[in-house]
mmCIF file of C-alpha atoms in Angstrom:
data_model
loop_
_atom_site.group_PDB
_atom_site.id
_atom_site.type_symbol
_atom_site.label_atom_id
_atom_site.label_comp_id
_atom_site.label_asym_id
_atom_site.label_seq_id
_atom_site.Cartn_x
_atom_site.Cartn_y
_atom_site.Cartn_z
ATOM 1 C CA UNK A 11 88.899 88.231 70.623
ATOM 2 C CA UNK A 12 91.966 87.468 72.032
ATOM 3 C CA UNK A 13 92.796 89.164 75.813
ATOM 4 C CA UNK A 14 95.733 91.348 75.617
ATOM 5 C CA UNK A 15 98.563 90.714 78.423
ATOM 6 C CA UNK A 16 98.148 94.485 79.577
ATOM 7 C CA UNK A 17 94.826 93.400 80.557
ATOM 8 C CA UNK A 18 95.650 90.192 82.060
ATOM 9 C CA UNK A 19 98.300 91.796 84.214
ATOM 10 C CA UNK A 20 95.783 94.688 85.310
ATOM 11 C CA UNK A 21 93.236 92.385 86.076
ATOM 12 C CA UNK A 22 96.036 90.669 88.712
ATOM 13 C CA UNK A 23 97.134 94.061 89.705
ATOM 14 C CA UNK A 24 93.343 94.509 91.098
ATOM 15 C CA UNK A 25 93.029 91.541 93.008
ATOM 16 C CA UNK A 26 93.110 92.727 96.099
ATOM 17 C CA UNK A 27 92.689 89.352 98.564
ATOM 18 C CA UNK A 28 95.663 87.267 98.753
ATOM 19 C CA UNK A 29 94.221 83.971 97.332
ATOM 20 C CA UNK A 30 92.717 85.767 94.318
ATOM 21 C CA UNK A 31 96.187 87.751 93.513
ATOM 22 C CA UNK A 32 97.994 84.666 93.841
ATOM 23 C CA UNK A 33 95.534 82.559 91.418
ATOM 24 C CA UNK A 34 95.633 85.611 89.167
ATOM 25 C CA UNK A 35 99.356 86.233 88.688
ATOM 26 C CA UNK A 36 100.004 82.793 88.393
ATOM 27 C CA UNK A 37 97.329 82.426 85.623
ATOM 28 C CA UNK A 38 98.655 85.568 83.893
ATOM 29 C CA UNK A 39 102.289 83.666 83.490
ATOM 30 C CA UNK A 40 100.881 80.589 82.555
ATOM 31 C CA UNK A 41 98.455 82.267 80.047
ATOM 32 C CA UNK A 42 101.560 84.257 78.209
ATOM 33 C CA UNK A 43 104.155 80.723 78.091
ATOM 34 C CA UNK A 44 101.080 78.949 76.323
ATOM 35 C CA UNK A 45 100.716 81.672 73.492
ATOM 36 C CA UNK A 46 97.137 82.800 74.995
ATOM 37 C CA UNK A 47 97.675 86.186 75.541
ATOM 38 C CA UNK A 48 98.177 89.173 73.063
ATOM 39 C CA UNK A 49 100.973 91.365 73.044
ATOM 40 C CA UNK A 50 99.150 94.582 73.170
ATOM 41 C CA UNK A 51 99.451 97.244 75.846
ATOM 42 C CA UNK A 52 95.528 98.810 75.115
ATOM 43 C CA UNK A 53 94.890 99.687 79.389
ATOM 44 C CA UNK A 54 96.975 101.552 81.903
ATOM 45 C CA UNK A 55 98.640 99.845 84.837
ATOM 46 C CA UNK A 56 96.736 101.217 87.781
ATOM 47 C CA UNK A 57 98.672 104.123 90.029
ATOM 48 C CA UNK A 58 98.714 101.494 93.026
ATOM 49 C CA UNK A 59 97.719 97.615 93.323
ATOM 50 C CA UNK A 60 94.386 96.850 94.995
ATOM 51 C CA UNK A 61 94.794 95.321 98.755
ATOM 52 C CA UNK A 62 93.385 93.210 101.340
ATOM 53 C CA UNK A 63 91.546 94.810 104.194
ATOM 54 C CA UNK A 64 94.612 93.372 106.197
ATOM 55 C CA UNK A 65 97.216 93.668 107.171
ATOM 56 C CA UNK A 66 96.937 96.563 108.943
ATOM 57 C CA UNK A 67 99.725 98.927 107.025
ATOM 58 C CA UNK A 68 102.135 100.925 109.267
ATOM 59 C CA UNK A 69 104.823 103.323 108.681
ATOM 60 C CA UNK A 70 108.298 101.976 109.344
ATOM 61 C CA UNK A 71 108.887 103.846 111.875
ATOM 62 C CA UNK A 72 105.771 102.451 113.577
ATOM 63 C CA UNK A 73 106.837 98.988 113.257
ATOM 64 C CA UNK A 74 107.015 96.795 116.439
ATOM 65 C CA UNK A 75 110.411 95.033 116.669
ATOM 66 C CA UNK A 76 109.854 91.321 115.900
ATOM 67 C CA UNK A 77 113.107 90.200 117.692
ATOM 68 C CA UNK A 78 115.615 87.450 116.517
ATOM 69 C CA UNK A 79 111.981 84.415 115.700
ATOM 70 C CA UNK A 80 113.268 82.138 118.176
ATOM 71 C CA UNK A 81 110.078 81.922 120.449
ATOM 72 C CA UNK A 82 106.737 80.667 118.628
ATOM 73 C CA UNK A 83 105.349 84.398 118.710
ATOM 74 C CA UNK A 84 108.745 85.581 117.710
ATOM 75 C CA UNK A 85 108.707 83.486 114.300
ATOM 76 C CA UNK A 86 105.215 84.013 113.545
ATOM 77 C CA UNK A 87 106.515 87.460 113.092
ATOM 78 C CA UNK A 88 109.329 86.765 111.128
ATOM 79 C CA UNK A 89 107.486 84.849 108.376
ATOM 80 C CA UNK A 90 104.526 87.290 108.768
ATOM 81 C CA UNK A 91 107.129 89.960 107.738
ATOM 82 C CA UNK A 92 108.545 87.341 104.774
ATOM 83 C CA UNK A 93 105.229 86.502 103.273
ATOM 84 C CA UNK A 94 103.835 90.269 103.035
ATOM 85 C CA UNK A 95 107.471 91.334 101.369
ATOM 86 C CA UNK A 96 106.432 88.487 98.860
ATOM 87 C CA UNK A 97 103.265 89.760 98.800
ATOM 88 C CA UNK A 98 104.449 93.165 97.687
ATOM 89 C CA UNK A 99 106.789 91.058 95.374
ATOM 90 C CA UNK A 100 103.680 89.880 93.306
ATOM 91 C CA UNK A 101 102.650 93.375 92.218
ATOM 92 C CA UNK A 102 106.154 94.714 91.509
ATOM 93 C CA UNK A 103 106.977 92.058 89.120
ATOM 94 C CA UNK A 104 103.597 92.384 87.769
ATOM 95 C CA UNK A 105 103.795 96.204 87.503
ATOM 96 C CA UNK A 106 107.346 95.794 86.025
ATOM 97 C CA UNK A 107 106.030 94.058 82.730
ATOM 98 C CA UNK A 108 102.597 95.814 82.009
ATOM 99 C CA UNK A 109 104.083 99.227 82.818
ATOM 100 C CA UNK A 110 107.103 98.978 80.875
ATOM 101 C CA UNK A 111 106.386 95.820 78.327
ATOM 102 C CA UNK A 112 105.311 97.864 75.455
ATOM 103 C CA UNK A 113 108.718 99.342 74.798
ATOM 104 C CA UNK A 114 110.963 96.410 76.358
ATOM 105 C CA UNK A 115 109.636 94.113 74.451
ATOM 106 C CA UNK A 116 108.010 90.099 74.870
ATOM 107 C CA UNK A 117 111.369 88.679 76.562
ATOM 108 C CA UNK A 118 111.286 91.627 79.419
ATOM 109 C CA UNK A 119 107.584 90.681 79.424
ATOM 110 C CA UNK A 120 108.267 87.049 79.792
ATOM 111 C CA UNK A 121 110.873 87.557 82.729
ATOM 112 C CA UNK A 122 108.956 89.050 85.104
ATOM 113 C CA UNK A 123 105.659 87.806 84.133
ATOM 114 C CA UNK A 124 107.871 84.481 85.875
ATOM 115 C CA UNK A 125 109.080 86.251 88.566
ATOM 116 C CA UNK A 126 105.137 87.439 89.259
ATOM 117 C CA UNK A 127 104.312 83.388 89.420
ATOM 118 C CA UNK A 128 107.465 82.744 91.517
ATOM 119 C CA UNK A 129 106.570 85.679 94.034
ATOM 120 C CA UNK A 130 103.101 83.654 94.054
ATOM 121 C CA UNK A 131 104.082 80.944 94.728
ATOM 122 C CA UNK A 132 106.507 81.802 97.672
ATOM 123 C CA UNK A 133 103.961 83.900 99.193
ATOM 124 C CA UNK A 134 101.442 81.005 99.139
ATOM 125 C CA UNK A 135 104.305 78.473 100.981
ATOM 126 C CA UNK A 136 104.981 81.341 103.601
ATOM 127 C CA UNK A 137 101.364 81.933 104.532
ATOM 128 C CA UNK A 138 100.508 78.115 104.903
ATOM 129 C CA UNK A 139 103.580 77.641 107.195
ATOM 130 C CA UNK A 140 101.795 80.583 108.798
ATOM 131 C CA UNK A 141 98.983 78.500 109.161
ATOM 132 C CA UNK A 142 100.801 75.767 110.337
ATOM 133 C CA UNK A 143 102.336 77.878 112.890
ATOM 134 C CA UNK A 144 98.532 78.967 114.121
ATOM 135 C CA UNK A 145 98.631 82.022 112.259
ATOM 136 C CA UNK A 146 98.190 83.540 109.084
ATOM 137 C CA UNK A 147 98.846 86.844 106.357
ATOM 138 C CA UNK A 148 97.120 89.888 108.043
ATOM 139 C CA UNK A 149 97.108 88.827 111.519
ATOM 140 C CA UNK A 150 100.006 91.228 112.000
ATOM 141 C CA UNK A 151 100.769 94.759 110.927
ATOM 142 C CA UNK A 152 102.756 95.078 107.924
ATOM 143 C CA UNK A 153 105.508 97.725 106.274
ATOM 144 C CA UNK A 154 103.798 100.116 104.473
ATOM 145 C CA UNK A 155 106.985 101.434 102.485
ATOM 146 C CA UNK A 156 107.479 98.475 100.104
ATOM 147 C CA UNK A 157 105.290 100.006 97.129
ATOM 148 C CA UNK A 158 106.875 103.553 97.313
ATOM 149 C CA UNK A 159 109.832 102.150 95.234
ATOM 150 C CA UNK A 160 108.205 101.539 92.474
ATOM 151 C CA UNK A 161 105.738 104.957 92.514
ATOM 152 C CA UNK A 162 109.041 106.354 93.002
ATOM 153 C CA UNK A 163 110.259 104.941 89.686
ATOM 154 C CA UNK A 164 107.431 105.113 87.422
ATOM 155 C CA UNK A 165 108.344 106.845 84.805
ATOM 156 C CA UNK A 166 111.720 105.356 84.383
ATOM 157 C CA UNK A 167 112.343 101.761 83.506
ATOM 158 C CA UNK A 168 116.286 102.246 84.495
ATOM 159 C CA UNK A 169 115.500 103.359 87.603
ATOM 160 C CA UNK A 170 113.051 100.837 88.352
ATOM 161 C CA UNK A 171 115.269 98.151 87.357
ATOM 162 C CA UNK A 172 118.285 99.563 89.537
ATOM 163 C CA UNK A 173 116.247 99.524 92.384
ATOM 164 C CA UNK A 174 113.867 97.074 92.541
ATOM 165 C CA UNK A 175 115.786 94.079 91.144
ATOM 166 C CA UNK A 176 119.361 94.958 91.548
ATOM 167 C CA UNK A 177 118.844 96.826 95.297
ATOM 168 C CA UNK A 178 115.508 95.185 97.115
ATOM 169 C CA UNK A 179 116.351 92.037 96.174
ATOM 170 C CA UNK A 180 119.631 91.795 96.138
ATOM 171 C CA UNK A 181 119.344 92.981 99.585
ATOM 172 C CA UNK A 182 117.088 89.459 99.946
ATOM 173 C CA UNK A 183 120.602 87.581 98.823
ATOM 174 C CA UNK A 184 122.228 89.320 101.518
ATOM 175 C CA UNK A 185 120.134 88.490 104.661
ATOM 176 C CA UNK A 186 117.855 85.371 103.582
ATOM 177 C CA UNK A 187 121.150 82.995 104.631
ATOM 178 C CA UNK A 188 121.284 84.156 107.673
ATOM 179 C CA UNK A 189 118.116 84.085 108.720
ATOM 180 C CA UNK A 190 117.457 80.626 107.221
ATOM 181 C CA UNK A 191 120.319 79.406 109.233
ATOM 182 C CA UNK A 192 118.028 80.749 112.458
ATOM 183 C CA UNK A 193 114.897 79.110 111.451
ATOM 184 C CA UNK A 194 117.194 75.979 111.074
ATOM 185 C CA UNK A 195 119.418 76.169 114.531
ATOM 186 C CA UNK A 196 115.171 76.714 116.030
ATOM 187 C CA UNK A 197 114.248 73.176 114.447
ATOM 188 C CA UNK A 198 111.825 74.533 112.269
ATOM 189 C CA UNK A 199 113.100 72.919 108.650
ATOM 190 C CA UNK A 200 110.055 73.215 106.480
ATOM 191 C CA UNK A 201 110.574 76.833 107.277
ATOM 192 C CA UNK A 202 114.214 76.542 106.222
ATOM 193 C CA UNK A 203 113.276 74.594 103.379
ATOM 194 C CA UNK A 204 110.841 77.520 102.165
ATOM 195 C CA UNK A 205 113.631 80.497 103.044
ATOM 196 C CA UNK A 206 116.144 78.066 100.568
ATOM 197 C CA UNK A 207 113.899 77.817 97.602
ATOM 198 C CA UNK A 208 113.104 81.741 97.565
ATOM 199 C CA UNK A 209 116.814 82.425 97.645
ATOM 200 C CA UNK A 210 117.746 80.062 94.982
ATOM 201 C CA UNK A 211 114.776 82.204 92.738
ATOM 202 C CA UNK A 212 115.791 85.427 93.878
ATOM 203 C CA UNK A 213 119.482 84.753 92.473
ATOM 204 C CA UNK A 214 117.290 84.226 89.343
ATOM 205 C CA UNK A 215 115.020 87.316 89.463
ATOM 206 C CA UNK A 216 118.359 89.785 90.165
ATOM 207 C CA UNK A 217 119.760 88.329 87.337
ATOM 208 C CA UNK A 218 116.781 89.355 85.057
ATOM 209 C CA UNK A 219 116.707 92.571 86.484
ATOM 210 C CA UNK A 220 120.725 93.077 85.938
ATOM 211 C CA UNK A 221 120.497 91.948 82.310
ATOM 212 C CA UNK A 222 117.769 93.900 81.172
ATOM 213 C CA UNK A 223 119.435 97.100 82.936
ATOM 214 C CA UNK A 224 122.474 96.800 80.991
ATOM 215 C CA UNK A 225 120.301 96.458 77.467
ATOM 216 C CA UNK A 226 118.750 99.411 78.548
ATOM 217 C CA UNK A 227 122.113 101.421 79.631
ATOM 218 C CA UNK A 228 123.698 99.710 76.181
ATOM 219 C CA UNK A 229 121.159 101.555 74.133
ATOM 220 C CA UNK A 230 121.385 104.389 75.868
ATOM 221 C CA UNK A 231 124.762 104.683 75.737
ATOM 222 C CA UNK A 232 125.848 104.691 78.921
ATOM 223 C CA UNK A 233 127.809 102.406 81.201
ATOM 224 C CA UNK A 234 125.797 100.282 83.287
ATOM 225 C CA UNK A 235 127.821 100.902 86.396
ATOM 226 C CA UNK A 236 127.882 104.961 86.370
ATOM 227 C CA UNK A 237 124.085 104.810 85.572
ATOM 228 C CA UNK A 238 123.439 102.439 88.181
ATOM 229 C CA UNK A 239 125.480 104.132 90.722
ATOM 230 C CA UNK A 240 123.132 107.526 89.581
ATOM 231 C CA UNK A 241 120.034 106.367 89.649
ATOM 232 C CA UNK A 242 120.260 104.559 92.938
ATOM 233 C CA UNK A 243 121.688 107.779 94.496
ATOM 234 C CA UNK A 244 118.240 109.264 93.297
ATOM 235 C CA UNK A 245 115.818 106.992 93.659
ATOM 236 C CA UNK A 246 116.834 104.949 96.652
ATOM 237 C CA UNK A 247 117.143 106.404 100.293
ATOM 238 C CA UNK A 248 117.837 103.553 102.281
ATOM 239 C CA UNK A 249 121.553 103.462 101.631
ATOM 240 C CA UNK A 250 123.131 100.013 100.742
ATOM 241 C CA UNK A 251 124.362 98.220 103.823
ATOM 242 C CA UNK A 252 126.821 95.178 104.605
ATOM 243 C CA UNK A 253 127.693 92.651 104.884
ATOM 244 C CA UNK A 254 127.305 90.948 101.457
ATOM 245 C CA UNK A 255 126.610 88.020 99.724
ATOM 246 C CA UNK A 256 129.311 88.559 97.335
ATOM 247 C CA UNK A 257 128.937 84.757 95.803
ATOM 248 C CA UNK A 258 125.358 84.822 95.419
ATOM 249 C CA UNK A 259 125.465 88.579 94.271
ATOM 250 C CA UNK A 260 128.088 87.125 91.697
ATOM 251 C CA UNK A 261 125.717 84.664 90.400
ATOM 252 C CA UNK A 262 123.514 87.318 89.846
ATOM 253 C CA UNK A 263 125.362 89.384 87.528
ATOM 254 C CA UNK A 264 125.786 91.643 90.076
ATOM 255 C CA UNK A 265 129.678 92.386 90.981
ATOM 256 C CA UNK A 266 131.291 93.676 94.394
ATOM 257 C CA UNK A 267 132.993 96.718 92.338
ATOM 258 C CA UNK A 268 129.380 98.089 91.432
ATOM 259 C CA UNK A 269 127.662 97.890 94.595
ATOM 260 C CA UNK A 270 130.614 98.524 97.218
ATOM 261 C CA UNK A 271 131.070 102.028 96.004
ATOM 262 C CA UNK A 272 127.709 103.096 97.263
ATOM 263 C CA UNK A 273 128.158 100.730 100.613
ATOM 264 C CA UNK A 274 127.485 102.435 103.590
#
């Protein structure tokens, strides 16, 4: 019998070590573009993705200030920090199409089952320039906070999609050119090589998420910018914070009118 994609993606969600997530959620997408995978939704997505022993996960507030990753130490930190928000990255995307799959249908399923690949993939590029670097994924501690978005959201694709696509990662857009411009100004281009290939993806993965939001707001008959607006108020604590990438947010499907109301 055929494997069902629910299981597939569950199976990924459990992989706990880095290597074995990566190889999973990169099989998963591959398995659903070549037509090997079911689209059934027969198991539960687990309440929480399994994880490695390390890093050692900290409270925000308990996280040691990494600087401006000029120094060697300093940008060991920095893509420390980048490769576990990838990390993270895997399981959202993954959790994104089991959970919600069954009533958004194969193309939802599709979308982020590619964003779960991509998130693989620039996780593995991060931690071997970690290596590189004399270092690697769990030597340092790591923000604990990244998951609560989506157990925040679990019940709701909306909100999900408001905040994890169209607020986390837009917030990527926003601060990955800058910082690639200080890995590049340090002399370290296979770094800024790595930082220029997630941003052109993340443009991509916003996207999905902004699309599929406003299908859902369409059928529920609501405008996507007042339930947006709504939901993020709820669900999202951090507050949305310039500056902007207004032309890469634009590419996105995101536009200034819908986030700068809720700029703070």
């Amino acid at each position: 019998m055929a494997r069902t994609v629910a299981a597939a993606i569950r199976g990924a969600l459990l992989a706990g070590e880095p290597r074995d997530k990566v190889m999973a959620a990169r099989a998963v997408a591959r398995d659903w573009r070549l037509g090997r995978l079911v689209f059934a939704f027969d198991v539960a997505m687990p309440p929480a993705p399994a994880r490695p022993a390390r890093p050692e996960l900290l409270a925000p507030s308990r996280m040691p200030k990494r600087g401006r990753g000029q120094s060697p130490r300093g940008r060991i930190a920095l893509f420390h920090a980048l490769a576990h928000i990838e990390f993270v990255a895997i399981d959202l995307a993954l959790d994104m199409a089991g959970r919600f799959g069954a009533a958004m249908g194969e193309g939802f399923v599709a979308d982020f089952l590619s964003v779960a690949a991509d998130e693989a993939m620039h996780f593995a590029l991060l931690d071997r320039h970690l290596r590189a670097l004399g270092s690697h994924y769990g030597e340092l501690p790591a923000h604990s906070g990244l998951w609560d978005a989506a157990d925040e959201t679990r019940d709701d694709v909306a909100a999900r999609l408001a905040v994890v696509p169209m607020v986390l990662e837009a917030r990527g857009l926003d601060v990955t050119p800058m910082t690639l411009e200080r890995v590049r100004a340090g002399g370290d281009e296979t770094g800024a090589r790595i930082l220029e290939r997630i941003l052109d993806d993340e443009i991509r993965h916003v996207r999905f998420g902004a699309n599929h939001f406003a299908a859902v707001a369409l059928q529920r008959g609501e405008t996507a910018g007042e339930l947006w607006k709504a939901l993020v108020s709820r669900h999202f604590r951090g507050g949305l914070k310039p500056p902007f990438n207004d032309s890469a947010r634009q590419a996105a499907g995101l536009s200034r009118d819908l986030y700068a109301a809720l700029a703070c």
